[in-house]
Each structure stands twice: as C-alpha cells, then as structure tokens.
PDB file of C-alpha atoms in Angstrom:
ATOM      1  CA  MET N 263     -32.840   6.602  28.406  1.00  0.00           C
ATOM      2  CA  ALA N 264     -35.637   7.725  26.142  1.00  0.00           C
ATOM      3  CA  ARG N 265     -35.750   6.276  22.663  1.00  0.00           C
ATOM      4  CA  GLY N 266     -35.966   9.672  20.954  1.00  0.00           C
ATOM      5  CA  SER N 267     -32.676  10.880  22.453  1.00  0.00           C
ATOM      6  CA  ARG N 268     -30.721   8.031  20.827  1.00  0.00           C
ATOM      7  CA  ARG N 269     -31.790   8.830  17.273  1.00  0.00           C
ATOM      8  CA  PRO N 270     -29.639  11.997  16.865  1.00  0.00           C
ATOM      9  CA  ARG N 271     -26.569  10.106  18.173  1.00  0.00           C
ATOM     10  CA  VAL N 272     -27.180   7.222  15.785  1.00  0.00           C
ATOM     11  CA  GLN N 273     -27.621   9.629  12.885  1.00  0.00           C
ATOM     12  CA  GLN N 274     -24.472  11.480  13.887  1.00  0.00           C
ATOM     13  CA  PHE N 275     -22.602   8.155  14.093  1.00  0.00           C
ATOM     14  CA  TRP N 276     -23.651   7.211  10.549  1.00  0.00           C
ATOM     15  CA  GLN N 277     -22.833  10.671   9.218  1.00  0.00           C
ATOM     16  CA  GLU N 278     -19.339  10.457  10.733  1.00  0.00           C
ATOM     17  CA  PHE N 279     -18.925   6.932   9.389  1.00  0.00           C
ATOM     18  CA  TRP N 280     -19.871   7.938   5.841  1.00  0.00           C
ATOM     19  CA  ALA N 281     -17.614  11.010   6.016  1.00  0.00           C
ATOM     20  CA  PHE N 282     -14.751   8.685   7.033  1.00  0.00           C
ATOM     21  CA  ALA N 283     -15.581   5.960   4.500  1.00  0.00           C
ATOM     22  CA  LEU N 284     -15.815   8.384   1.602  1.00  0.00           C
ATOM     23  CA  LYS N 285     -12.558  10.206   2.312  1.00  0.00           C
ATOM     24  CA  GLY N 286     -10.159  10.051  -0.580  1.00  0.00           C
ATOM     25  CA  ASN N 287      -7.490   8.071   1.240  1.00  0.00           C
ATOM     26  CA  VAL N 288      -9.934   5.325   2.304  1.00  0.00           C
ATOM     27  CA  ILE N 289     -11.209   4.945  -1.251  1.00  0.00           C
ATOM     28  CA  ASP N 290      -7.619   4.949  -2.553  1.00  0.00           C
ATOM     29  CA  LEU N 291      -6.748   2.211  -0.068  1.00  0.00           C
ATOM     30  CA  ALA N 292      -9.751   0.123  -1.133  1.00  0.00           C
ATOM     31  CA  ILE N 293      -8.739   0.453  -4.789  1.00  0.00           C
ATOM     32  CA  ALA N 294      -5.163  -0.491  -3.909  1.00  0.00           C
ATOM     33  CA  VAL N 295      -6.352  -3.613  -2.082  1.00  0.00           C
ATOM     34  CA  VAL N 296      -8.462  -4.719  -5.049  1.00  0.00           C
ATOM     35  CA  ILE N 297      -5.667  -4.070  -7.552  1.00  0.00           C
ATOM     36  CA  GLY N 298      -3.164  -5.704  -5.188  1.00  0.00           C
ATOM     37  CA  GLY N 299      -5.327  -8.817  -4.987  1.00  0.00           C
ATOM     38  CA  ALA N 300      -5.577  -9.017  -8.763  1.00  0.00           C
ATOM     39  CA  PHE N 301      -1.837  -8.472  -9.102  1.00  0.00           C
ATOM     40  CA  GLY N 302      -1.247 -11.174  -6.472  1.00  0.00           C
ATOM     41  CA  ARG N 303      -3.282 -13.630  -8.550  1.00  0.00           C
ATOM     42  CA  ILE N 304      -1.208 -12.761 -11.625  1.00  0.00           C
ATOM     43  CA  ILE N 305       2.046 -13.352  -9.733  1.00  0.00           C
ATOM     44  CA  SER N 306       0.686 -16.603  -8.219  1.00  0.00           C
ATOM     45  CA  SER N 307      -0.272 -17.802 -11.700  1.00  0.00           C
ATOM     46  CA  LEU N 308       3.166 -16.874 -13.006  1.00  0.00           C
ATOM     47  CA  VAL N 309       4.818 -18.915 -10.267  1.00  0.00           C
ATOM     48  CA  GLU N 310       2.406 -21.862 -10.384  1.00  0.00           C
ATOM     49  CA  ASN N 311       2.102 -22.202 -14.154  1.00  0.00           C
ATOM     50  CA  LEU N 312       5.448 -20.983 -15.482  1.00  0.00           C
ATOM     51  CA  LEU N 313       8.185 -21.084 -12.853  1.00  0.00           C
ATOM     52  CA  MET N 314       7.319 -24.117 -10.711  1.00  0.00           C
ATOM     53  CA  PRO N 315       7.053 -26.506 -13.705  1.00  0.00           C
ATOM     54  CA  LEU N 316      10.617 -25.474 -14.529  1.00  0.00           C
ATOM     55  CA  LEU N 317      11.802 -25.959 -10.916  1.00  0.00           C
ATOM     56  CA  ASN N 318       9.959 -29.214 -10.076  1.00  0.00           C
ATOM     57  CA  PRO N 319      12.319 -31.476 -12.103  1.00  0.00           C
ATOM     58  CA  LEU N 320      15.243 -30.017 -10.161  1.00  0.00           C
ATOM     59  CA  ILE N 321      13.696 -30.964  -6.786  1.00  0.00           C
ATOM     60  CA  PRO N 322      14.293 -34.651  -5.908  1.00  0.00           C
ATOM     61  CA  GLY N 323      11.644 -36.954  -4.475  1.00  0.00           C
ATOM     62  CA  GLY N 324       8.714 -36.691  -6.867  1.00  0.00           C
ATOM     63  CA  ASN N 325       5.580 -35.249  -5.229  1.00  0.00           C
ATOM     64  CA  TRP N 326       7.339 -33.790  -2.200  1.00  0.00           C
ATOM     65  CA  ARG N 327       4.382 -31.505  -1.377  1.00  0.00           C
ATOM     66  CA  GLU N 328       2.466 -34.489   0.016  1.00  0.00           C
ATOM     67  CA  MET N 329       5.238 -35.583   2.393  1.00  0.00           C
ATOM     68  CA  THR N 330       4.013 -36.000   5.997  1.00  0.00           C
ATOM     69  CA  LEU N 331       5.675 -36.635   9.332  1.00  0.00           C
ATOM     70  CA  ALA N 332       4.320 -38.716  12.187  1.00  0.00           C
ATOM     71  CA  ASN N 333       0.836 -37.757  13.417  1.00  0.00           C
ATOM     72  CA  GLY N 334      -0.171 -36.394  10.007  1.00  0.00           C
ATOM     73  CA  ILE N 335       1.950 -33.229  10.100  1.00  0.00           C
ATOM     74  CA  LYS N 336       1.988 -32.007   6.502  1.00  0.00           C
ATOM     75  CA  ILE N 337       5.574 -30.834   6.262  1.00  0.00           C
ATOM     76  CA  GLY N 338       5.516 -31.031   2.452  1.00  0.00           C
ATOM     77  CA  SER N 339       2.572 -28.666   2.209  1.00  0.00           C
ATOM     78  CA  PHE N 340       4.312 -26.195   4.510  1.00  0.00           C
ATOM     79  CA  LEU N 341       7.583 -26.423   2.567  1.00  0.00           C
ATOM     80  CA  GLY N 342       5.643 -26.004  -0.687  1.00  0.00           C
ATOM     81  CA  SER N 343       4.012 -22.825   0.620  1.00  0.00           C
ATOM     82  CA  LEU N 344       7.412 -21.574   1.757  1.00  0.00           C
ATOM     83  CA  VAL N 345       8.962 -22.254  -1.657  1.00  0.00           C
ATOM     84  CA  ASP N 346       5.958 -20.595  -3.355  1.00  0.00           C
ATOM     85  CA  PHE N 347       6.384 -17.517  -1.153  1.00  0.00           C
ATOM     86  CA  LEU N 348      10.103 -17.267  -1.872  1.00  0.00           C
ATOM     87  CA  VAL N 349       9.601 -17.647  -5.613  1.00  0.00           C
ATOM     88  CA  ILE N 350       6.739 -15.101  -5.593  1.00  0.00           C
ATOM     89  CA  ALA N 351       8.800 -12.639  -3.547  1.00  0.00           C
ATOM     90  CA  LEU N 352      11.821 -13.079  -5.838  1.00  0.00           C
ATOM     91  CA  SER N 353       9.655 -12.720  -8.962  1.00  0.00           C
ATOM     92  CA  LEU N 354       8.010  -9.582  -7.609  1.00  0.00           C
ATOM     93  CA  PHE N 355      11.390  -8.119  -6.618  1.00  0.00           C
ATOM     94  CA  ILE N 356      12.820  -8.719 -10.092  1.00  0.00           C
ATOM     95  CA  LEU N 357       9.685  -7.368 -11.770  1.00  0.00           C
ATOM     96  CA  LEU N 358       9.754  -4.197  -9.666  1.00  0.00           C
ATOM     97  CA  LYS N 359      13.473  -3.701 -10.288  1.00  0.00           C
ATOM     98  CA  LEU N 360      12.712  -3.802 -14.014  1.00  0.00           C
ATOM     99  CA  LEU N 361       9.571  -1.613 -13.912  1.00  0.00           C
ATOM    100  CA  LEU N 362      10.431   1.093 -11.368  1.00  0.00           C
ATOM    101  CA  PRO N 363      13.038   2.833 -13.557  1.00  0.00           C
ATOM    102  CA  LEU N 364      10.388   3.158 -16.275  1.00  0.00           C
ATOM    103  CA  LEU N 365       7.859   4.961 -14.035  1.00  0.00           C
ATOM    104  CA  PRO N 366       7.866   8.770 -14.000  1.00  0.00           C
ATOM    105  CA  LYS N 367       9.626  10.306 -11.051  1.00  0.00           C
ATOM    106  CA  THR N 368       7.660  12.692  -8.826  1.00  0.00           C
ATOM    107  CA  PRO N 369       9.577  15.844  -7.954  1.00  0.00           C
ATOM    108  CA  PRO N 370      10.239  16.377  -4.241  1.00  0.00           C
ATOM    109  CA  THR N 371       8.015  18.894  -2.509  1.00  0.00           C
ATOM    110  CA  PRO N 372       9.847  22.141  -1.839  1.00  0.00           C
ATOM    111  CA  GLU N 373      10.665  23.074   1.731  1.00  0.00           C
ATOM    112  CA  GLN N 374      11.457  26.695   0.923  1.00  0.00           C
ATOM    113  CA  ARG N 375       9.881  29.494  -1.091  1.00  0.00           C
ATOM    114  CA  GLU N 376      11.030  32.900  -2.260  1.00  0.00           C
ATOM    115  CA  CYS N 377       9.887  36.139  -0.713  1.00  0.00           C
ATOM    116  CA  PRO N 378       8.057  37.987  -3.512  1.00  0.00           C
ATOM    117  CA  TYR N 379       9.551  41.313  -2.323  1.00  0.00           C
ATOM    118  CA  CYS N 380      13.244  40.653  -1.710  1.00  0.00           C
ATOM    119  CA  LEU N 381      13.607  37.149  -3.261  1.00  0.00           C
ATOM    120  CA  GLU N 382      15.132  35.742  -0.059  1.00  0.00           C
ATOM    121  CA  SER N 383      14.693  31.994   0.454  1.00  0.00           C
ATOM    122  CA  ILE N 384      12.354  31.376   3.422  1.00  0.00           C
ATOM    123  CA  PRO N 385      10.574  28.336   4.940  1.00  0.00           C
ATOM    124  CA  LEU N 386       7.175  27.461   3.456  1.00  0.00           C
ATOM    125  CA  ALA N 387       5.346  27.980   6.754  1.00  0.00           C
ATOM    126  CA  ALA N 388       6.778  31.475   7.291  1.00  0.00           C
ATOM    127  CA  THR N 389       4.290  34.347   7.465  1.00  0.00           C
ATOM    128  CA  ARG N 390       6.992  37.080   7.429  1.00  0.00           C
ATOM    129  CA  CYS N 391      10.237  37.324   5.533  1.00  0.00           C
ATOM    130  CA  ARG N 392      13.249  37.186   7.832  1.00  0.00           C
ATOM    131  CA  ALA N 393      15.250  39.483   5.538  1.00  0.00           C
ATOM    132  CA  CYS N 394      12.831  42.306   4.680  1.00  0.00           C
ATOM    133  CA  THR N 395      10.164  41.567   7.371  1.00  0.00           C
ATOM    134  CA  ALA N 396       7.409  41.888   4.778  1.00  0.00           C
ATOM    135  CA  GLU N 397       4.164  40.079   5.500  1.00  0.00           C
ATOM    136  CA  LEU N 398       3.923  37.166   3.072  1.00  0.00           C
ATOM    137  CA  PRO N 399       0.832  36.203   1.098  1.00  0.00           C
ATOM    138  CA  PRO N 400      -0.642  32.815   2.069  1.00  0.00           C
ATOM    139  CA  LEU N 401       0.205  29.828  -0.083  1.00  0.00           C
TER     140      LEU N 401
END
C-alpha cells in the first residue's frame, strides 16, 4: 500500500475522533466524572473524619483493620473497606433523600400536540391531523 493513500484515512480518522470527542454528551460525561470524583472525595472525608471516629469506639477489638488470617490474608483491611463502602453508601443515600426534594423538577416532555386548525390532540410525530386531515407544520 502506498504511503500517500493512508494519509486521507488517517486524517478522516482524526476528524471523526474529534467530532466524537467534542460532542456535547461526551463533554457532559467528562464533567460529570470530574465532579463525581470531587464529590466522592468529599463523601470519603465525611466518612473518614466525621463518622468513623464516632463508630470506632462502638466496634470491639481496637485496631481491627489490621487483623490478618493465616498466610497474611488481610481480612481486617477488607472488612474496613466494606464498612467504609456501606457508610458512604448510607451517607450518600441520606444526603440525596434530603437534597432531591429541594431541586427543581423538570416537566415531562409532551407526547401529544394540538392541531393548529381543529385543536384536536395528535401525536408529536404526526404530519397530518387525524380529525381534519390538514397537513401539519413541522415542529
């Protein structure tokens, strides 16, 4: 294959890639991941610095996170991660239950529209009114 014939395909590949990467939904997803990571650090800090110090005195056995089984299996570390996850999940659930009612509600998208000629209710995708058979203007 000649070298010159590959260049247009490579350029087309990069053009398609940039068109994909700069789509609104990809950028929105990237922003959501960054904000989600920051929010995750806030929740982790809440659990580690505020909730776990309150729960640790209730858990018997002192430094139970360093407990190991035979052959060096770190069961305490695993159980600690499990407890952290459960506390984080519970904290997030409670926080969302408190915050979601405060957020503005988005109205549902309509599935029907009115015919401008006879005012009959018709599906959004309709191009003709089923009652008066008038041709409908595009949305």
